[in-house]
mmCIF file of C-alpha atoms and ligand atoms in Angstrom:
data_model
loop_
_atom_site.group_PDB
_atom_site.id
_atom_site.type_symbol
_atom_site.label_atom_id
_atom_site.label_comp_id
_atom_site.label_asym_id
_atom_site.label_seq_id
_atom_site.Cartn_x
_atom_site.Cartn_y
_atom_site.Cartn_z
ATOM 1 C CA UNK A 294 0.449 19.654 -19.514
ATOM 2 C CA UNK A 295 2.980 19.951 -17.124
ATOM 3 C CA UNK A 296 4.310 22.178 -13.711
ATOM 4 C CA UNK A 297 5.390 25.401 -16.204
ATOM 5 C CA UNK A 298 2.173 25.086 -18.213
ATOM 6 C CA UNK A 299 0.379 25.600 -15.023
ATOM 7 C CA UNK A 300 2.104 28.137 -12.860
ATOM 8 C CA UNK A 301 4.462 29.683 -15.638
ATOM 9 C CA UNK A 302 7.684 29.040 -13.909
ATOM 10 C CA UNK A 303 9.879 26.174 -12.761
ATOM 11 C CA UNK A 304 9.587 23.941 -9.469
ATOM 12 C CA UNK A 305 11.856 23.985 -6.236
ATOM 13 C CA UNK A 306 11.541 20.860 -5.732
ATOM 14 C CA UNK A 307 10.393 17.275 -7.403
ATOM 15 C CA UNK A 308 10.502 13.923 -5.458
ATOM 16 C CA UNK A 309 8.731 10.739 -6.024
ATOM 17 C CA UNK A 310 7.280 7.723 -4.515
ATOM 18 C CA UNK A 311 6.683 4.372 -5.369
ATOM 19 C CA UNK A 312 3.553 2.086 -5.484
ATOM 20 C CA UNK A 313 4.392 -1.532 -3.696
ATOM 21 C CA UNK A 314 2.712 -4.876 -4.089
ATOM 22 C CA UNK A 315 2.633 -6.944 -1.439
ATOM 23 C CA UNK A 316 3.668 -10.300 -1.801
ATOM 24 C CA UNK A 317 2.065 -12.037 1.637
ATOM 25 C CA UNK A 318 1.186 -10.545 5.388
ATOM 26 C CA UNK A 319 -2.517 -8.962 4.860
ATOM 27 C CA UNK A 320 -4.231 -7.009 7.757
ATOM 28 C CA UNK A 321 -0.956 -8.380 9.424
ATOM 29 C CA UNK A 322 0.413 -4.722 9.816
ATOM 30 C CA UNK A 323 -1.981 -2.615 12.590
ATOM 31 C CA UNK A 324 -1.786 -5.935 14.329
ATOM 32 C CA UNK A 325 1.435 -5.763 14.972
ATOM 33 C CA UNK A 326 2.905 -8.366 12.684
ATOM 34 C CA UNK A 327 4.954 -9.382 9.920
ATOM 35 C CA UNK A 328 4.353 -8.318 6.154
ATOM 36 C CA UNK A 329 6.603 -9.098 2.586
ATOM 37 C CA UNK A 330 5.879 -5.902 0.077
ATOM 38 C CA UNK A 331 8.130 -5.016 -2.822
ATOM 39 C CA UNK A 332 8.458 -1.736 -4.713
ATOM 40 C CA UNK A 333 6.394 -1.421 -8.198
ATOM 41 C CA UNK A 334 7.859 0.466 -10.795
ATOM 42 C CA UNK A 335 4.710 2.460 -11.005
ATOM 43 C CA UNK A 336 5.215 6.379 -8.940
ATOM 44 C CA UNK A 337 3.974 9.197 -7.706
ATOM 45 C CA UNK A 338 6.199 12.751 -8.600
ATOM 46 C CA UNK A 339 5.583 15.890 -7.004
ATOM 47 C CA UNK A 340 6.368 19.163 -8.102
ATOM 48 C CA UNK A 341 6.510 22.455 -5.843
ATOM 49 C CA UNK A 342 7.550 25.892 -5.545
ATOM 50 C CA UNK A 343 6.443 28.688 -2.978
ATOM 51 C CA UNK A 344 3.560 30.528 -3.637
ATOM 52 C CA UNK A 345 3.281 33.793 -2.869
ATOM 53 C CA UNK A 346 -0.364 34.693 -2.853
ATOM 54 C CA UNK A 347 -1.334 32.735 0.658
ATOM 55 C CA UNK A 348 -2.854 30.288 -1.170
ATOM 56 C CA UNK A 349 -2.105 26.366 -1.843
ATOM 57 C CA UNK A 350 -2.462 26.155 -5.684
ATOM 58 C CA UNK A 351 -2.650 22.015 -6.455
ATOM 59 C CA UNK A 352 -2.801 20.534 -9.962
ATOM 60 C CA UNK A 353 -3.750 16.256 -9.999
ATOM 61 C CA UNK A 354 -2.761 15.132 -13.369
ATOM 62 C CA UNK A 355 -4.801 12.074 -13.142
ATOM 63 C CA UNK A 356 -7.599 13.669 -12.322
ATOM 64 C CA UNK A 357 -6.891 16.920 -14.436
ATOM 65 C CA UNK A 358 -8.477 19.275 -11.686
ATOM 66 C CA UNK A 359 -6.792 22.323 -10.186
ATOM 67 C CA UNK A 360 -7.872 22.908 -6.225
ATOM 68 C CA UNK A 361 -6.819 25.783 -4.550
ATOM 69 C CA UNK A 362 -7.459 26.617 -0.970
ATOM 70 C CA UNK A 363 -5.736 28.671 1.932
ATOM 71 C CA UNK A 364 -6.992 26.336 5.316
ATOM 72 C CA UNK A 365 -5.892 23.001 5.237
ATOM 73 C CA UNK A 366 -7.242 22.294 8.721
ATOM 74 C CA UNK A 367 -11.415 23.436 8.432
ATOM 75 C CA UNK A 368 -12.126 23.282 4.499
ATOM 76 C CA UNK A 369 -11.741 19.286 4.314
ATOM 77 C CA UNK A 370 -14.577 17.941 1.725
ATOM 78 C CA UNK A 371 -14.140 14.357 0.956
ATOM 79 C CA UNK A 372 -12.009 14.460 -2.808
ATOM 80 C CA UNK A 373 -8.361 13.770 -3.289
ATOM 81 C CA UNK A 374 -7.095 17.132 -1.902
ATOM 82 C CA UNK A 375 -7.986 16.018 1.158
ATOM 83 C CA UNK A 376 -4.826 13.689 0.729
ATOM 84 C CA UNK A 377 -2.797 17.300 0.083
ATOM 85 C CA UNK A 378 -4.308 18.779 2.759
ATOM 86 C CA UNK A 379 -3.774 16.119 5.183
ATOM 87 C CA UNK A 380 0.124 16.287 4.366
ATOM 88 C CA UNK A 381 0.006 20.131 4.814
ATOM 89 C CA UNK A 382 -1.786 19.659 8.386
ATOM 90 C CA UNK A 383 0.339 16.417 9.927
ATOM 91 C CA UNK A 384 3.802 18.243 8.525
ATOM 92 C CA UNK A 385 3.357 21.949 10.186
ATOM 93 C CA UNK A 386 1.645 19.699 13.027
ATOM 94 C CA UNK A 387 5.229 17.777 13.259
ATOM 95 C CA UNK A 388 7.279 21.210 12.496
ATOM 96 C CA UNK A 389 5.417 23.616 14.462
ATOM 97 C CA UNK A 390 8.782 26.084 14.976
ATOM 98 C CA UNK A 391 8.019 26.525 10.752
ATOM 99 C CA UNK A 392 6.770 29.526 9.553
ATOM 100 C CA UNK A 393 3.363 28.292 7.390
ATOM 101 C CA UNK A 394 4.039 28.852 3.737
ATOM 102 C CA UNK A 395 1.886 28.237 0.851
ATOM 103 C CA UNK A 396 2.939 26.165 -2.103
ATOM 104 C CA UNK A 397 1.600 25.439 -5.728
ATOM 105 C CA UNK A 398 1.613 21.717 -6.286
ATOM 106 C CA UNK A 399 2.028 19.473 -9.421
ATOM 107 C CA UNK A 400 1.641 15.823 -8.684
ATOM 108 C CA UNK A 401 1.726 13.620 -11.733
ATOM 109 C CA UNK A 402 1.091 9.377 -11.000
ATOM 110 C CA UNK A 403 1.759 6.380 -13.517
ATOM 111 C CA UNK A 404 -0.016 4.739 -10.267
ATOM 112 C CA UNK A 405 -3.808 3.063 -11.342
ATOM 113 C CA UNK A 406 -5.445 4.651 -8.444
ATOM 114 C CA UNK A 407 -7.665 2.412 -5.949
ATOM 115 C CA UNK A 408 -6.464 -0.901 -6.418
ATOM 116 C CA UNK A 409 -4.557 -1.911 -3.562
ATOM 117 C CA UNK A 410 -1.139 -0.783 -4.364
ATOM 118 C CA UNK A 411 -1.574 2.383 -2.613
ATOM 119 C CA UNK A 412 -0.909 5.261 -4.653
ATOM 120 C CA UNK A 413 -2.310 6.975 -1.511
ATOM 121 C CA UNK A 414 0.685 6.350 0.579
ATOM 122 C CA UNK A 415 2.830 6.888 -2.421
ATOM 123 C CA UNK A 416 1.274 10.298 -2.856
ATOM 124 C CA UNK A 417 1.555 11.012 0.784
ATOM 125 C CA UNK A 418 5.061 9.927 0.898
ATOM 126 C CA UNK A 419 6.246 11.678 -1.837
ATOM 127 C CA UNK A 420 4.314 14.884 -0.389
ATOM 128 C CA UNK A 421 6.278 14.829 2.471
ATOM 129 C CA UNK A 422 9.469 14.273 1.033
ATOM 130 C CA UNK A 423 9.309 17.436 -1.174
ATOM 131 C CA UNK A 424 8.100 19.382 2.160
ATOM 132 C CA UNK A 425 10.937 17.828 4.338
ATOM 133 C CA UNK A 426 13.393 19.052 1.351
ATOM 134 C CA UNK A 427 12.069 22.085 0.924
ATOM 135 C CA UNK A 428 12.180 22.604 4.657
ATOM 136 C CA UNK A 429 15.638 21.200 4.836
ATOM 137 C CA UNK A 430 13.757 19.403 7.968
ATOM 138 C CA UNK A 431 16.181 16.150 7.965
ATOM 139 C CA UNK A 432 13.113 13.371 8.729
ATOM 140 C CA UNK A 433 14.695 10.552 8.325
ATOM 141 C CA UNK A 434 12.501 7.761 5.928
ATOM 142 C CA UNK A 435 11.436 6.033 8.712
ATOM 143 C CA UNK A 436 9.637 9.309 10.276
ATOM 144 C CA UNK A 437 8.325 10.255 6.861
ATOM 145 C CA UNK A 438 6.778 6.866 6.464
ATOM 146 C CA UNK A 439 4.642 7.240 10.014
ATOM 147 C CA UNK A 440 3.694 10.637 9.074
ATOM 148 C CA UNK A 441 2.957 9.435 6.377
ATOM 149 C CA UNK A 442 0.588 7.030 8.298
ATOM 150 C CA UNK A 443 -0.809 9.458 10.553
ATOM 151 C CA UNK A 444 -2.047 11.653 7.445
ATOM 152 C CA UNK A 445 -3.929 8.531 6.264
ATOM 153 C CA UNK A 446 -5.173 7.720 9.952
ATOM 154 C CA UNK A 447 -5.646 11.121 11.520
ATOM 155 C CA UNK A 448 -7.166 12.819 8.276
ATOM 156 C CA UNK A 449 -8.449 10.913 6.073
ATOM 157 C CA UNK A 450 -9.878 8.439 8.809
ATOM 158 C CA UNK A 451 -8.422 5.106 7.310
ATOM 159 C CA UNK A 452 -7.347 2.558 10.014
ATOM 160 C CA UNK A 453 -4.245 1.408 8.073
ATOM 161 C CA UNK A 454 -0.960 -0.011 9.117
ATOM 162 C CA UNK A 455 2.399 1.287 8.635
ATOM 163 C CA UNK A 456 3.859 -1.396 5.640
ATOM 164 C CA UNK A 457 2.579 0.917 2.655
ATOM 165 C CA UNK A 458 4.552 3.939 4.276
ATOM 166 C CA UNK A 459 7.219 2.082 5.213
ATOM 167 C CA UNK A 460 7.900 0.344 1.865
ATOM 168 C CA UNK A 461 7.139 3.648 -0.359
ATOM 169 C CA UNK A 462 9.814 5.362 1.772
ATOM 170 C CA UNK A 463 12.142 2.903 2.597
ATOM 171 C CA UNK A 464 11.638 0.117 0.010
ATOM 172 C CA UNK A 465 14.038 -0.482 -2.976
ATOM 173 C CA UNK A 466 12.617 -1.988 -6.357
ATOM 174 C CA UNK A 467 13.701 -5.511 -7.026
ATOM 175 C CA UNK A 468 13.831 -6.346 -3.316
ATOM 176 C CA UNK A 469 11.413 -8.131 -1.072
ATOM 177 C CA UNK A 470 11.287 -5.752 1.948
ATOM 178 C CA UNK A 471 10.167 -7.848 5.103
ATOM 179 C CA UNK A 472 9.363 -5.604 7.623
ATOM 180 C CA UNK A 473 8.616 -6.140 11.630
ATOM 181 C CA UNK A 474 5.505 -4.048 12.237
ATOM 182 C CA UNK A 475 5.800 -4.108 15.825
ATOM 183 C CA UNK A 476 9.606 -2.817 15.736
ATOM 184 C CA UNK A 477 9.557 -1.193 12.291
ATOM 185 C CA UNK A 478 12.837 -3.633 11.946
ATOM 186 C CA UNK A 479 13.140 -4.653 8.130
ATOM 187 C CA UNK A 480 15.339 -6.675 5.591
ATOM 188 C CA UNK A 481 15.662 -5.937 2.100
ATOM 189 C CA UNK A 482 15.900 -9.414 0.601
ATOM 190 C CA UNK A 483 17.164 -9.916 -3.230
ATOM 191 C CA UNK A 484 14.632 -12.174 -5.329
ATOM 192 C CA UNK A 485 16.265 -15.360 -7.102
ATOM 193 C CA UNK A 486 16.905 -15.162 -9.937
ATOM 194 C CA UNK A 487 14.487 -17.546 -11.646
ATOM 195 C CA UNK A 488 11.616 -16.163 -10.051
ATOM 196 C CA UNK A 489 8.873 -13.534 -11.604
ATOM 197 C CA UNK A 490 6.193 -11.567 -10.542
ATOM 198 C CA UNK A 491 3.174 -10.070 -12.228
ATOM 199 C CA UNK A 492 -0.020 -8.746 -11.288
ATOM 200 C CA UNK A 493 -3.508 -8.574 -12.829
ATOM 201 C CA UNK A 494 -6.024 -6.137 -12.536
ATOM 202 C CA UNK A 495 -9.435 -7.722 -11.092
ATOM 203 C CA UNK A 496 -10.886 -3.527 -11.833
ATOM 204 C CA UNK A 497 -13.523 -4.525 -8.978
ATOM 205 C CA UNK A 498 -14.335 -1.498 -7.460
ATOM 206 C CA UNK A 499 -13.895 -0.848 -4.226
ATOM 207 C CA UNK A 500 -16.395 0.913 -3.181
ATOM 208 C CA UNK A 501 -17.360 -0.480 0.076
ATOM 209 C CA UNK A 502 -13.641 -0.850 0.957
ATOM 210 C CA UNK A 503 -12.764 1.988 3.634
ATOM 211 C CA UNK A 504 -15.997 1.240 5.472
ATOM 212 C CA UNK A 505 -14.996 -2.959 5.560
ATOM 213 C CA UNK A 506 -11.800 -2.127 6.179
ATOM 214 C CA UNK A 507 -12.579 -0.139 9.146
ATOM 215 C CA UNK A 508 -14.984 -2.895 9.801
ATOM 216 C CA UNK A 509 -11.874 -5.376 9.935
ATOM 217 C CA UNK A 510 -9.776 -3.160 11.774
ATOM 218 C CA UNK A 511 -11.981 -3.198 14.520
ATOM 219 C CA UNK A 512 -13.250 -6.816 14.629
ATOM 220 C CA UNK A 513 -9.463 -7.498 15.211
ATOM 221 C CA UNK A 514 -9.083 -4.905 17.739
ATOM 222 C CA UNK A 515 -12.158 -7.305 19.284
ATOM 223 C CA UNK A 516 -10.475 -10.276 19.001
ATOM 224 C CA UNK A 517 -7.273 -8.846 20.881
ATOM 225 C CA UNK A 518 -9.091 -7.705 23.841
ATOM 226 C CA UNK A 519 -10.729 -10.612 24.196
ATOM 227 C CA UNK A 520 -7.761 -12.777 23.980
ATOM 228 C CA UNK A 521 -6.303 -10.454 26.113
ATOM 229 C CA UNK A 522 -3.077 -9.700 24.325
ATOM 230 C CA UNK A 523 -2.050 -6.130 22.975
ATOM 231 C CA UNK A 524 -1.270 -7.215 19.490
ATOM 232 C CA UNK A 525 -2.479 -10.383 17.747
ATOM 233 C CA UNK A 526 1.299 -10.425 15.804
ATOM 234 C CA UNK A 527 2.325 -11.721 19.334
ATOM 235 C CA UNK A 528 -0.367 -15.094 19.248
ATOM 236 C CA UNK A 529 1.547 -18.077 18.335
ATOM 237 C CA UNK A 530 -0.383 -20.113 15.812
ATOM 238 C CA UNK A 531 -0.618 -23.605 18.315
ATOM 239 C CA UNK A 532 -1.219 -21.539 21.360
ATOM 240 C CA UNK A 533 -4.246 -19.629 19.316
ATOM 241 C CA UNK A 534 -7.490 -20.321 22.160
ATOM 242 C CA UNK A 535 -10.042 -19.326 19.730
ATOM 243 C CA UNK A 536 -12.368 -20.724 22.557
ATOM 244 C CA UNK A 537 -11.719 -16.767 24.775
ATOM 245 C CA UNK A 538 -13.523 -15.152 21.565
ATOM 246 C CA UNK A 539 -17.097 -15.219 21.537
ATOM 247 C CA UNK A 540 -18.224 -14.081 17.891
ATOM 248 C CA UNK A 541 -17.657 -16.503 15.609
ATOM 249 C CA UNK A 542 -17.012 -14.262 12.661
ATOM 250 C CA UNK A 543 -14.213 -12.781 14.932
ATOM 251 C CA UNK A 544 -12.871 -15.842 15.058
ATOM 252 C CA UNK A 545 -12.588 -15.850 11.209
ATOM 253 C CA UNK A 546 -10.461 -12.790 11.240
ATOM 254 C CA UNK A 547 -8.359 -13.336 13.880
ATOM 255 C CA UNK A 548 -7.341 -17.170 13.004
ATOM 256 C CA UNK A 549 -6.673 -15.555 9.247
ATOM 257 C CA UNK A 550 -3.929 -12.538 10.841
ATOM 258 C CA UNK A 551 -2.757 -15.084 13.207
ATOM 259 C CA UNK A 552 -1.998 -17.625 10.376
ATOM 260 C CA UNK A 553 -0.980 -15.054 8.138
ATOM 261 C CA UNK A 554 1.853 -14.189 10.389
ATOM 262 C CA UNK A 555 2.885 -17.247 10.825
ATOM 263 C CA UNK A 556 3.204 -17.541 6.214
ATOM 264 C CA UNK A 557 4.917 -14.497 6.347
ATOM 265 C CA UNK A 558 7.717 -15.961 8.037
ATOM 266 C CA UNK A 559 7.796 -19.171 5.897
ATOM 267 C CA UNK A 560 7.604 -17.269 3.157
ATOM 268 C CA UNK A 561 11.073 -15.277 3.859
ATOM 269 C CA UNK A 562 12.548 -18.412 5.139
ATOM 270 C CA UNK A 563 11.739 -19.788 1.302
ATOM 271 C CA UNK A 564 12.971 -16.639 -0.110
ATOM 272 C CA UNK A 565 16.447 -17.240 1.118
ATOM 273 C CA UNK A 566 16.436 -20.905 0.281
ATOM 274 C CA UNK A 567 15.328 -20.334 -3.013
ATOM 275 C CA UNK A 568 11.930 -22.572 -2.178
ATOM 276 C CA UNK A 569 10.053 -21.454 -5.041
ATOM 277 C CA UNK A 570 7.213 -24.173 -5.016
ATOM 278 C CA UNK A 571 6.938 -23.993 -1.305
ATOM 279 C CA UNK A 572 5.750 -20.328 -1.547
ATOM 280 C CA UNK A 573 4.021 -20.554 -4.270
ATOM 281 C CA UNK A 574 2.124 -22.475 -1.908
ATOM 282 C CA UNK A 575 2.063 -20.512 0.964
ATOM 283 C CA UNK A 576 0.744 -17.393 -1.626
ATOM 284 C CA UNK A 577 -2.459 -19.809 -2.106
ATOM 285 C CA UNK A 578 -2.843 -20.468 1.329
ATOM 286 C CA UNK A 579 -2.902 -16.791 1.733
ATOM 287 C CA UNK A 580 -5.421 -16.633 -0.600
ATOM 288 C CA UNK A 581 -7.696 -18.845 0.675
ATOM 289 C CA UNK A 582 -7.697 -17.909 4.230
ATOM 290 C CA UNK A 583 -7.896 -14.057 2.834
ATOM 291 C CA UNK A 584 -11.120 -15.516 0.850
ATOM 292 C CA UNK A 585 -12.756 -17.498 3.436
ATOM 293 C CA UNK A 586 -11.934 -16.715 7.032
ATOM 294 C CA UNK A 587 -10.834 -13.054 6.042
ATOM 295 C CA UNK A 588 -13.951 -12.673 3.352
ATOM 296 C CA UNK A 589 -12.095 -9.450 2.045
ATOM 297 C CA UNK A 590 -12.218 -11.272 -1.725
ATOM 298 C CA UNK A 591 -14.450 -11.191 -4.199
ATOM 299 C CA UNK A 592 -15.873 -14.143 -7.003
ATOM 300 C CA UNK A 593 -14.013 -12.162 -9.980
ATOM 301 C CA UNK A 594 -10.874 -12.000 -7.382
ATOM 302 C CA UNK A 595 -11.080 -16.062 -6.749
ATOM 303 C CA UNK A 596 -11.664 -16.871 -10.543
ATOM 304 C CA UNK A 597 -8.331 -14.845 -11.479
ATOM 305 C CA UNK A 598 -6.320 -16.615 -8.735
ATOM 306 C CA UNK A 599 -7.801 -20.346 -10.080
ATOM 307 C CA UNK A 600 -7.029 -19.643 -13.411
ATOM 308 C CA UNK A 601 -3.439 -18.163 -13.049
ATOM 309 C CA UNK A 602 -2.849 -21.245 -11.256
ATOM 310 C CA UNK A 603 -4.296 -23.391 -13.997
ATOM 311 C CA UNK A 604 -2.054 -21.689 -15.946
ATOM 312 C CA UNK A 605 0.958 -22.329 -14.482
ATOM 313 C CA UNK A 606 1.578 -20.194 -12.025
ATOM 314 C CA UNK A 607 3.017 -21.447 -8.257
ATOM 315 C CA UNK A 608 0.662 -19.170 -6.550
ATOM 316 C CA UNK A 609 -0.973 -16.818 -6.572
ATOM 317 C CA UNK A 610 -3.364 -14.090 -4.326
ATOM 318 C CA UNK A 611 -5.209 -10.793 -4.182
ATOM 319 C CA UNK A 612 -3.346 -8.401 -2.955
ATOM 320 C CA UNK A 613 -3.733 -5.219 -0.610
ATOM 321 C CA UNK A 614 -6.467 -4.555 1.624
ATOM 322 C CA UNK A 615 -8.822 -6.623 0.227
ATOM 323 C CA UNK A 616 -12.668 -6.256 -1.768
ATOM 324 C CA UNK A 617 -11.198 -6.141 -5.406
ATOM 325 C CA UNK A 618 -8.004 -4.563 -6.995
ATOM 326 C CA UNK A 619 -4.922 -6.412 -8.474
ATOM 327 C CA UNK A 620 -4.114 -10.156 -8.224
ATOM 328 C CA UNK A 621 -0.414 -10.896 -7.455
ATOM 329 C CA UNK A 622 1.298 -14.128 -9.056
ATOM 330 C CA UNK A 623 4.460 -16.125 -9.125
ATOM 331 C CA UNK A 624 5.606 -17.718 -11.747
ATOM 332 C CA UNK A 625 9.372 -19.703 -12.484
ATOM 333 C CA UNK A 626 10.970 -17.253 -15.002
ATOM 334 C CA UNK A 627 11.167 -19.837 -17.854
ATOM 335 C CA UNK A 628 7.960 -20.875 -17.761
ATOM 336 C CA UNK A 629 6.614 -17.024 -17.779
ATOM 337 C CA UNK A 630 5.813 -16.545 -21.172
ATOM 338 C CA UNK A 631 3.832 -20.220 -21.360
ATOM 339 C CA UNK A 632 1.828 -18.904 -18.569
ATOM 340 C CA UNK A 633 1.362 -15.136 -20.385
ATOM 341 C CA UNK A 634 0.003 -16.861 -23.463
ATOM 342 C CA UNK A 635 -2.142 -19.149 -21.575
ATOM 343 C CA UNK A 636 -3.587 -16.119 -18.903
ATOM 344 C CA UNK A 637 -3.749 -13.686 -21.945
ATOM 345 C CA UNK A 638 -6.764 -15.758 -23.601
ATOM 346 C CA UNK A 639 -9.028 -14.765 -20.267
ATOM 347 C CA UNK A 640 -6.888 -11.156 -19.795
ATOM 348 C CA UNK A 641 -6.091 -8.785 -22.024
ATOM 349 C CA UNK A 642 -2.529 -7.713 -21.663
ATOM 350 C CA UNK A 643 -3.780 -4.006 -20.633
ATOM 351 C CA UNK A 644 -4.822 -5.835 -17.224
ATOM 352 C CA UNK A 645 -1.607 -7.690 -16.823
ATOM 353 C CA UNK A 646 1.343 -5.864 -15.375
ATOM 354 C CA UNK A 647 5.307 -7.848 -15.147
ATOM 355 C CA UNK A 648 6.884 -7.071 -11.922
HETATM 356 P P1 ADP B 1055 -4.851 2.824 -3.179
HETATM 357 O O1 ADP B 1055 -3.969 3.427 -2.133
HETATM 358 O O2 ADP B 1055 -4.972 1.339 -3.036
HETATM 359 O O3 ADP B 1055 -4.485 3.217 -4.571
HETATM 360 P P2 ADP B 1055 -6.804 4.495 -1.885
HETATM 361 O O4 ADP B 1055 -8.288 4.586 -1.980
HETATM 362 O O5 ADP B 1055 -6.192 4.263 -0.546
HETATM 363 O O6 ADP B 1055 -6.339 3.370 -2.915
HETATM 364 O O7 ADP B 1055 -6.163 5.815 -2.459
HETATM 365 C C1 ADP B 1055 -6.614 6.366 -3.673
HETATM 366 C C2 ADP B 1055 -6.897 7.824 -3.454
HETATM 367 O O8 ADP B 1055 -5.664 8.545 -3.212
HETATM 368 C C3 ADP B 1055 -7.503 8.497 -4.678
HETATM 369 O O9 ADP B 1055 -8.913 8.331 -4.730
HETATM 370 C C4 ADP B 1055 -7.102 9.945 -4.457
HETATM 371 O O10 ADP B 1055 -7.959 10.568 -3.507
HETATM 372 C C5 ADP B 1055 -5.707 9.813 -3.826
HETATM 373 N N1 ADP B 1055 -4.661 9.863 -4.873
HETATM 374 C C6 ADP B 1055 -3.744 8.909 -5.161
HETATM 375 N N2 ADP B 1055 -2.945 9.300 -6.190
HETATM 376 C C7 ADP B 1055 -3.368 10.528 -6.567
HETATM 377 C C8 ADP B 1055 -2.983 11.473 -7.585
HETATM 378 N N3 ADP B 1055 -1.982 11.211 -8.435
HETATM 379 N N4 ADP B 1055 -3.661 12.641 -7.655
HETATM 380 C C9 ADP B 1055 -4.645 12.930 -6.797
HETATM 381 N N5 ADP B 1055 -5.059 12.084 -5.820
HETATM 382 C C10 ADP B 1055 -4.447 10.893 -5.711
HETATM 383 MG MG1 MG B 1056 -4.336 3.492 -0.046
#
């Protein structure tokens, strides 16, 4: 079932977003640091045309629900139009010389939903893209990705960071896109050629993840005030003085961002010196200072990341913002399908995904 099945006519407009995976820099974004991401070849579409009835008419393939509504501000209730909604509010918020108009919505995702590749920001993204062309409002990507941001921060009450925007909007696929959170300065940086990604699915739920996530978010806002800096991006890795932070467990978090930031540039330093080992091993350390100091893994999350190892991969982690989801690893193209045969015996291939 499709956009005409639905609303008996054709769409205006239809753009699209991408999911990203990112490779190393986790909780390194709201802290004003460095992250690596690259584009998935899994997206979000939208479909829209005007609708002429005052109301907002919205069709979620994935979830095969309708919604329809007319306030986008008061009648927020905790489901997935709240993501709609959210777009509606920040982009007459941003526009406010634009006449309101009501739409009727088709959003179709090849995205798996709520596993830290953030089909939310590709949603949002691509939400805003078919409202800035329908608008003929000129935001350039770089706005669209931070109201983008804002509709995940301001409505929906997630403390995220801007890379998920950023790389949905700006991002191309087959490109490692390192990206200065504190600047919003990026490179798009091509991959060697004998290196491969893939993912695997860890289906953890994530239940408790906006809560913990918040809960990071603010143990690192902690950890900044009491090392009195404004952004924890900024903390050199020798001149860390974990001694001015007086909760140990904040201590945990902060030494994982601070080290984090400090892989992140490694990592792109390897990238362009074709260094695949040496990342391979800075993905692991990743891992385990995600797993241990960070404690945003989980003992099905650790046991994939072992065994892909064990199986020949050069590293591996769990990416996005943390408590379950997918696995990221790298493996040297020619060995690839040694280590798919191998990883296949624990997986089955619906949980493995080539990058
Ligand atoms: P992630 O961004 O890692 O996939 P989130 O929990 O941040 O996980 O976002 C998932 C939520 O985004 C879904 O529960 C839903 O509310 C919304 N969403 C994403 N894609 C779609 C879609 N195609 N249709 C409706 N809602 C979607
Ligand atoms: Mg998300």
């Amino acid at each position: 079932m499709g956009f005409e099945d639905i609303f008996k006519h054709k769409p205006q407009i239809k753009e699209s977003a991408n999911a990203r995976v990112n490779l190393i820099g986790e909780h390194t974004d709201y802290t004003g640091g460095y992250v690596m991401p690259t584009l998935l070849n899994f997206k979000n579409t939208v479909e829209l045309s005007k609708n002429d009835e005052k109301k907002f008419v919205v069709f979620s393939q994935y979830f095969n629900e309708k919604k329809v509504f007319n306030d986008f501000i008061k009648s927020k209730n905790s489901d997935w139009s709240d993501y709609i909604k959210g777009c509606f509010f920040i982009f007459f918020d941003e526009n406010k010389k634009i006449k309101l108009e009501h739409f009727n919505m088709y959003i179709k995702s090849t995205i798996p939903l709520g596993r830290g590749i953030s089909s939310s920001s590709a949603l949002c993204v691509s939400i805003l893209k078919a409202l800035n062309t329908y608008f003929n409002t000129q935001i350039n990507e770089k706005h669209l990705a931070i109201l983008a941001k804002k509709v995940e921060n301001e409505y929906i009450g997630i403390s995220s960071g801007i890379m998920d925007q950023m790389v949905s909007s700006i991002g191309r696929y087959e490109k490692a896109f390192f990206l200065d959170c504190l600047n919003l300065k990026y490179e798009l940086i091509n991959f060697p050629s004998n290196w491969k990604f893939c993912l695997i699915d860890s289906e953890v739920q994530r239940n408790l993840r906006s809560s913990s996530y918040n809960d990071r978010f603010n143990e690192l806002k902690i950890a900044e005030k009491e090392l009195d800096v404004e952004y924890l991006g900024g903390v050199d890795l020798n001149k860390f003085d974990s001694d001015k932070i007086s909760d140990p467990t904040v201590i945990k978090r902060a030494r994982h961002v601070v080290s984090e930031n400090n892989r992140v540039l490694k990592a792109k330093e390897c990238l362009l010196k074709d260094d695949i080992n040496q990342f391979g091993k800075l993905m692991i350390e990743s891992h385990n200072s995600y797993s241990k100091d960070f404690e945003a893994s989980t003992a099905d999350v650790d046991e994939i990341v072992k065994r892909s190892f064990q199986c020949g991969a050069l590293g591996a982690r769990l990416t996005g913002g943390g408590f379950g989801g997918f696995t990221v690893s790298l493996i040297e193209k020619e060995k690839f399908s040694d280590w798919y045969k191998k990883i296949n015996k624990y997986y089955p291939k619906e949980k493995i995904f080539e990058v």
